[in-house]
Amino acid sequence: MNYRHLGRSGLKVSELSLGSWVTYGNQVDTRAARELMAAAFDAGVNFFDNAEIYAKGDSEIIMGKVLKELGWSRIRYVVSTKFYWGMRTGVNDNNTLNRKYLLDAIDGSLKRFQLDYVDVVYCHRADPTTPIEETVWAMHDIIQRGKALYWGTSEWTADEIRAAWDIADRRNLHKPITEQPQYNLLHRKRVEQEYKRLYTDIGLGLTTWSPLASGLLSGKYRSGVPAGSRGAVESYAFLRESLTDPAKNAIVGKLESVANDLGCSLAQLSLAWCVRNPHVSTVITGATRVGQIEENMKALEVVPKLTSEVMARIDAIVGTAAA
Ligand SMILES: NC(=O)c1ccc[n+]([C@@H]2O[C@H](COP(=O)([O-])OP(=O)(O)OC[C@H]3O[C@@H](n4cnc5c(N)ncnc54)[C@H](OP(=O)(O)O)[C@@H]3O)[C@@H](O)[C@H]2O)c1
């Protein structure tokens, strides 16, 4: 495993990390989560991603229990959570980044995790109805109170990130160090084009999500939805249309010849392609079984095989203009 700085911060994260979206609390119980996290940690993963909204708090509870059971020293792992959608339906506690919600939300998360602090706390989406200055102050205060060490954003526009960073810079507050955007072979524009200036200007780090487009890029949806896969989870049925999209699966089919020539699986090719981007600090993977973790971690062996010729071949298949 290699480690990269998370943006301009001194914190180092593993090139591949592990998240809990959809899986924990829906497909994976505490016992299975423990096996998955232990396998990832043994492979060198030090970053575990979560969010308040995942399984409505149960994902944090499961991860917290696992961390306690595994008993790793707190200095050896990085854990994150994210806030925006909220857990309740009151006027001030959902779909917001107001100060009242954020300062309440962090306490709820820490309780569910049974932790004294999280390492990175994210604003899970932007909130155009709350002044960015209020949100920046709240994130700064969460850190000042010792409840988180760093903060970042998720799926904010480049302008919103820059505005938050400028406010923090002007007022000597803790700055956002990282963004958490979707990034994969079928979804690349924001990371490669919109954020371009931010890497040099403010040293933005990236913890990227859905590197396999929820499993589509493993190739397993080419002939329908396999039983036991994410595509078969009823409460996430909205993902099914994209997972079984004929045009996307045709692209995946074409990528198979590239994977075959490199002697790797489609999933490994797709993950390695994300890791190869030097602006990506860590690629957050997802898994429902230990075999997937084992396969996915070996993607790091494929990264050096992605020469400029291979990358051009991939671009010719997936295109650079889409999503
Ligand atoms: N900030 C945000 O808004 C946001 C949004 C989404 C995700 N995230 C974060 O990013 C993390 C990763 O996202 P993701 O789970 O969507 O990642 P992903 O890599 O696109 O999808 C992971 C899923 O693909 C399947 N899979 C994994 N490895 C496989 C393999 N080798 N072969 C076949 N199938 C395989 C598994 O599902 P099945 O076995 O069930 O098919 C696994 O749960 C999340 O856990 C979360 O922490 C953040």
Coordinates of C-alpha atoms and ligand atoms in Angstrom, one line a residue:
M1 CA 0.0 0.0 0.0
N2 CA 1.2 3.5 -0.7
Y3 CA 0.0 6.6 1.2
R4 CA -0.7 10.1 -0.1
H5 CA -1.1 13.4 1.6
L6 CA -4.8 14.4 1.9
G7 CA -4.5 17.7 0.0
R8 CA -2.2 20.2 1.5
S9 CA -2.6 18.7 5.0
G10 CA 0.0 16.5 6.7
L11 CA -2.4 13.6 7.0
K12 CA -1.6 10.6 4.9
V13 CA -4.2 8.3 3.6
S14 CA -3.9 4.9 1.8
E15 CA -4.3 5.0 -2.0
L16 CA -7.2 2.7 -1.6
S17 CA -9.7 3.1 1.3
L18 CA -13.0 1.5 2.3
G19 CA -16.5 3.0 2.7
S20 CA -19.8 1.8 4.0
W21 CA -22.5 3.3 1.8
V22 CA -25.3 0.9 0.9
T23 CA -23.4 -2.0 2.4
Y24 CA -23.4 -1.6 6.2
G25 CA -26.8 -2.0 7.7
N26 CA -28.4 -3.1 4.4
Q27 CA -26.2 -5.9 3.0
V28 CA -23.6 -6.3 5.7
D29 CA -24.0 -6.9 9.5
T30 CA -21.4 -6.2 12.2
R31 CA -19.8 -9.6 11.9
A32 CA -19.3 -9.2 8.1
A33 CA -18.2 -5.6 8.5
R34 CA -15.5 -6.7 10.9
E35 CA -14.2 -9.2 8.4
L36 CA -14.2 -6.6 5.6
M37 CA -12.5 -3.9 7.7
A38 CA -9.9 -6.3 9.1
A39 CA -9.0 -7.5 5.6
A40 CA -8.7 -4.0 4.3
F41 CA -6.6 -2.9 7.3
D42 CA -4.3 -5.9 6.8
A43 CA -3.8 -4.8 3.2
G44 CA -2.7 -1.4 4.5
V45 CA -6.0 0.6 4.3
N46 CA -6.0 3.3 6.9
F47 CA -9.1 5.3 5.9
F48 CA -12.7 4.3 6.5
D49 CA -15.4 6.5 5.2
N50 CA -18.9 6.8 6.6
A51 CA -21.8 9.3 6.8
E52 CA -24.6 10.1 9.3
I53 CA -27.2 9.3 6.6
Y54 CA -25.9 5.8 5.7
A55 CA -28.5 3.3 6.9
K56 CA -29.8 6.3 9.0
G57 CA -27.0 6.1 11.6
D58 CA -26.7 2.3 11.7
S59 CA -23.6 2.4 9.5
E60 CA -21.8 4.5 12.0
I61 CA -23.0 2.2 14.8
I62 CA -21.7 -0.9 13.0
M63 CA -18.3 0.8 12.1
G64 CA -18.0 2.0 15.7
K65 CA -18.6 -1.5 17.1
V66 CA -16.1 -3.0 14.7
L67 CA -13.4 -0.4 15.6
K68 CA -14.0 -1.2 19.3
E69 CA -13.8 -5.0 18.7
L70 CA -10.7 -4.8 16.5
G71 CA -9.0 -2.6 19.1
W72 CA -6.7 -0.8 16.7
S73 CA -4.7 2.1 18.1
R74 CA -6.6 5.3 17.3
I75 CA -3.5 6.8 15.7
R76 CA -3.5 4.0 13.0
Y77 CA -6.8 4.7 11.3
V78 CA -8.6 7.7 9.8
V79 CA -12.4 7.7 10.1
S80 CA -14.8 10.2 8.5
T81 CA -18.4 11.2 8.5
K82 CA -20.6 13.6 6.6
F83 CA -23.5 15.8 7.3
Y84 CA -26.3 17.5 5.3
W85 CA -29.5 15.4 4.9
G86 CA -30.0 14.9 8.7
M87 CA -31.7 12.2 10.7
R88 CA -35.0 14.0 11.5
T89 CA -37.6 16.1 9.8
G90 CA -37.6 19.4 11.7
V91 CA -37.1 22.8 10.0
N92 CA -33.6 23.1 11.2
D93 CA -32.2 19.6 11.0
N94 CA -32.3 18.3 7.5
N95 CA -31.1 19.4 4.0
T96 CA -29.0 22.1 5.7
L97 CA -25.5 23.1 6.7
N98 CA -26.6 25.6 9.3
R99 CA -24.6 26.0 12.5
K100 CA -27.4 24.6 14.7
Y101 CA -27.7 21.3 12.8
L102 CA -23.9 20.8 12.2
L103 CA -23.0 21.3 15.9
D104 CA -25.8 18.9 16.9
A105 CA -25.0 16.3 14.2
I106 CA -21.3 15.9 15.2
D107 CA -22.4 14.9 18.7
G108 CA -24.8 12.3 17.4
S109 CA -22.2 10.8 15.1
L110 CA -19.6 10.6 17.9
K111 CA -22.1 8.9 20.1
R112 CA -23.0 6.3 17.5
F113 CA -19.3 5.7 16.6
Q114 CA -18.3 5.6 20.4
L115 CA -15.4 7.8 19.4
D116 CA -14.0 11.0 20.9
Y117 CA -13.4 12.5 17.5
V118 CA -13.6 11.8 13.8
D119 CA -10.6 12.6 11.6
V120 CA -12.4 14.2 8.7
V121 CA -15.9 15.7 8.7
Y122 CA -17.6 16.5 5.4
C123 CA -20.4 18.8 4.3
H124 CA -22.1 16.0 2.3
R125 CA -23.7 18.5 -0.2
A126 CA -23.7 22.2 -0.6
D127 CA -26.6 24.2 1.0
P128 CA -27.4 27.3 -1.1
T129 CA -29.8 28.5 1.6
T130 CA -27.2 28.9 4.4
P131 CA -24.4 31.5 4.0
I132 CA -21.1 29.7 3.3
E133 CA -19.5 31.8 6.0
E134 CA -21.8 30.3 8.7
T135 CA -20.9 26.8 7.5
V136 CA -17.2 27.6 7.5
W137 CA -17.4 28.9 11.1
A138 CA -19.4 25.9 12.2
M139 CA -16.8 23.4 10.7
H140 CA -14.0 25.5 12.3
D141 CA -15.7 25.3 15.7
I142 CA -16.2 21.5 15.4
I143 CA -12.5 21.2 14.9
Q144 CA -11.7 23.8 17.7
R145 CA -13.8 21.8 20.1
G146 CA -11.7 18.7 19.3
K147 CA -14.6 16.8 17.7
A148 CA -12.9 16.5 14.3
L149 CA -9.4 17.1 13.0
Y150 CA -10.0 18.2 9.4
W151 CA -13.0 19.1 7.2
G152 CA -13.9 18.9 3.6
T153 CA -16.8 19.1 1.2
S154 CA -18.6 16.6 -1.0
E155 CA -20.0 17.4 -4.5
W156 CA -19.6 21.1 -4.1
T157 CA -19.0 23.2 -7.2
A158 CA -15.5 24.6 -7.7
D159 CA -16.8 28.1 -7.0
E160 CA -18.4 27.0 -3.7
I161 CA -15.2 25.2 -2.5
R162 CA -13.1 28.3 -3.5
A163 CA -15.5 30.6 -1.6
A164 CA -15.3 28.5 1.6
W165 CA -11.5 28.3 1.3
D166 CA -11.2 32.1 0.8
I167 CA -13.5 32.9 3.9
A168 CA -11.4 30.5 6.0
D169 CA -8.2 32.0 4.7
R170 CA -9.3 35.6 5.3
R171 CA -10.5 34.9 8.9
N172 CA -7.7 32.5 9.9
L173 CA -10.2 29.6 10.3
H174 CA -9.6 25.9 9.5
K175 CA -9.7 25.5 5.8
P176 CA -11.4 22.7 3.9
I177 CA -8.6 20.3 2.8
T178 CA -10.5 17.9 0.6
E179 CA -13.5 17.3 -1.7
Q180 CA -15.3 14.0 -2.0
P181 CA -16.6 13.7 -5.6
Q182 CA -17.7 10.8 -7.7
Y183 CA -14.9 9.7 -10.0
N184 CA -14.7 6.7 -12.3
L185 CA -14.3 5.7 -15.9
L186 CA -17.8 6.8 -16.7
H187 CA -17.9 10.0 -14.6
R188 CA -14.8 12.1 -14.8
K189 CA -15.6 15.7 -15.9
R190 CA -15.8 17.4 -12.5
V191 CA -12.5 16.0 -11.2
E192 CA -10.6 16.4 -14.5
Q193 CA -12.0 19.7 -15.7
E194 CA -14.1 21.7 -13.1
Y195 CA -11.7 21.3 -10.2
K196 CA -8.5 21.7 -12.2
R197 CA -7.5 25.1 -10.9
L198 CA -8.1 24.1 -7.3
Y199 CA -5.3 21.5 -7.1
T200 CA -2.6 24.1 -7.6
D201 CA -4.4 27.2 -6.2
I202 CA -5.6 25.8 -2.9
G203 CA -4.0 22.3 -2.8
L204 CA -7.3 20.5 -2.8
G205 CA -7.2 16.8 -1.9
L206 CA -9.7 14.3 -3.3
T207 CA -11.3 11.3 -1.6
T208 CA -13.2 9.9 -4.6
W209 CA -16.3 7.7 -4.5
S210 CA -18.0 4.9 -6.5
P211 CA -14.8 3.9 -8.4
L212 CA -16.7 0.9 -9.9
A213 CA -19.9 3.0 -10.5
S214 CA -21.6 0.8 -7.8
G215 CA -20.3 -2.4 -9.4
L216 CA -21.1 -1.6 -13.1
L217 CA -17.4 -1.3 -13.9
S218 CA -16.7 -4.9 -12.7
G219 CA -18.7 -6.1 -15.7
K220 CA -21.2 -8.1 -13.7
Y221 CA -24.3 -6.3 -14.9
R222 CA -23.7 -7.0 -18.6
S223 CA -26.3 -9.8 -18.6
G224 CA -28.7 -8.5 -16.0
V225 CA -28.7 -8.0 -12.2
P226 CA -26.9 -10.9 -10.3
A227 CA -28.6 -12.1 -7.2
G228 CA -27.1 -10.7 -4.0
S229 CA -25.5 -7.7 -5.8
R230 CA -26.2 -4.0 -5.0
G231 CA -28.4 -3.9 -8.1
A232 CA -30.7 -6.4 -6.4
V233 CA -31.1 -4.3 -3.2
E234 CA -34.8 -3.1 -3.2
S235 CA -34.2 0.0 -1.2
Y236 CA -31.6 1.1 -3.8
A237 CA -33.7 0.2 -6.9
F238 CA -33.0 3.7 -8.3
L239 CA -29.4 2.5 -9.1
R240 CA -30.7 -0.3 -11.3
E241 CA -31.4 1.7 -14.4
S242 CA -27.8 2.9 -14.6
L243 CA -26.3 -0.5 -13.6
T244 CA -28.1 -2.2 -16.5
D245 CA -27.9 0.7 -19.0
P246 CA -27.0 -1.0 -22.4
A247 CA -24.8 1.8 -23.6
K248 CA -22.7 1.9 -20.4
N249 CA -22.4 -1.9 -20.4
A250 CA -21.3 -1.8 -24.0
I251 CA -18.4 0.4 -23.0
V252 CA -17.6 -1.9 -20.1
G253 CA -17.5 -4.8 -22.6
K254 CA -15.0 -2.9 -24.7
L255 CA -12.8 -2.3 -21.7
E256 CA -12.6 -6.0 -21.1
S257 CA -10.0 -6.5 -23.9
V258 CA -7.8 -3.9 -22.2
A259 CA -8.1 -5.7 -18.9
N260 CA -7.3 -9.0 -20.6
D261 CA -4.2 -7.6 -22.2
L262 CA -3.0 -6.3 -18.8
G263 CA -3.8 -9.7 -17.1
C264 CA -6.2 -8.1 -14.6
S265 CA -9.9 -8.0 -13.9
L266 CA -12.2 -5.2 -15.1
A267 CA -12.6 -4.1 -11.4
Q268 CA -8.9 -3.9 -11.0
L269 CA -8.5 -1.9 -14.2
S270 CA -11.2 0.5 -13.2
L271 CA -9.7 1.1 -9.7
A272 CA -6.1 1.4 -11.0
W273 CA -7.3 4.0 -13.5
C274 CA -8.6 6.2 -10.6
V275 CA -5.4 5.7 -8.5
R276 CA -3.3 6.8 -11.5
N277 CA -4.7 10.3 -11.3
P278 CA -2.2 12.1 -9.0
H279 CA -4.8 14.6 -7.8
V280 CA -6.7 11.7 -6.2
S281 CA -5.6 11.3 -2.5
T282 CA -7.5 8.1 -1.9
V283 CA -10.0 6.0 -3.9
I284 CA -12.8 4.9 -1.6
T285 CA -13.8 1.4 -2.5
G286 CA -16.9 -0.6 -1.4
A287 CA -17.2 -4.3 -0.8
T288 CA -19.7 -6.9 0.5
R289 CA -17.3 -9.8 0.7
V290 CA -13.7 -10.3 1.6
G291 CA -12.9 -11.8 -1.9
Q292 CA -13.8 -8.4 -3.4
I293 CA -11.3 -6.6 -1.0
E294 CA -8.6 -9.1 -2.0
E295 CA -9.2 -8.6 -5.7
N296 CA -9.6 -4.8 -5.4
M297 CA -6.4 -4.3 -3.3
K298 CA -4.4 -6.0 -6.1
A299 CA -5.5 -3.1 -8.4
L300 CA -2.4 -1.3 -7.1
E301 CA -0.2 -3.8 -9.1
V302 CA -2.0 -2.7 -12.2
V303 CA -1.3 1.1 -11.8
P304 CA 2.3 0.9 -13.3
K305 CA 0.9 -1.0 -16.3
L306 CA -1.2 2.0 -17.2
T307 CA 1.2 3.6 -19.7
S308 CA 0.3 6.6 -21.8
E309 CA -0.5 4.2 -24.6
V310 CA -2.9 2.2 -22.5
M311 CA -4.5 5.4 -21.1
A312 CA -5.0 6.6 -24.7
R313 CA -6.6 3.3 -25.6
I314 CA -9.0 3.6 -22.6
D315 CA -9.8 7.2 -23.5
A316 CA -10.7 6.1 -27.0
I317 CA -13.2 3.6 -25.5
V318 CA -14.8 5.8 -22.8
G319 CA -14.3 9.2 -24.2
T320 CA -13.2 12.3 -22.2
A321 CA -16.2 14.5 -22.7
A322 CA -18.9 12.4 -21.0
A323 CA -20.2 13.0 -17.4
Ligands
LIG1 N1 -19.9 11.5 -0.8 C1 -20.8 10.9 -1.4 O1 -21.8 11.5 -1.8 C2 -20.7 9.4 -1.6 C3 -21.6 8.8 -2.5 C4 -21.5 7.4 -2.7 C5 -20.4 6.7 -2.0 N2 -19.5 7.4 -1.2 C6 -18.4 6.7 -0.5 O2 -17.7 6.0 -1.4 C7 -17.6 4.6 -1.0 C8 -17.5 3.7 -2.2 O3 -18.6 3.9 -3.1 P1 -19.3 2.6 -3.7 O4 -19.6 1.6 -2.6 O5 -20.3 3.1 -4.6 O6 -18.0 2.0 -4.6 P2 -18.0 1.1 -5.9 O7 -16.6 0.6 -5.9 O8 -18.5 1.9 -7.1 O9 -19.1 0.0 -5.6 C9 -18.9 -0.9 -4.6 C10 -19.8 -2.2 -4.8 O10 -19.4 -2.8 -6.0 C11 -19.4 -4.3 -5.8 N3 -18.0 -4.7 -5.9 C12 -16.9 -4.3 -5.3 N4 -15.8 -4.9 -5.7 C13 -16.2 -5.8 -6.6 C14 -15.5 -6.7 -7.5 N5 -14.2 -6.8 -7.4 N6 -16.2 -7.4 -8.4 C15 -17.6 -7.3 -8.4 N7 -18.3 -6.4 -7.7 C16 -17.6 -5.6 -6.8 C17 -19.9 -4.5 -4.3 O11 -21.4 -4.5 -4.3 P3 -22.2 -5.9 -4.5 O12 -21.3 -7.0 -4.0 O13 -23.4 -5.7 -3.6 O14 -22.6 -6.0 -5.9 C18 -19.5 -3.2 -3.7 O15 -20.3 -2.9 -2.5 C19 -18.9 4.4 -0.2 O16 -18.9 3.4 0.6 C20 -19.0 5.7 0.5 O17 -18.1 5.7 1.6 C21 -19.7 8.7 -1.0

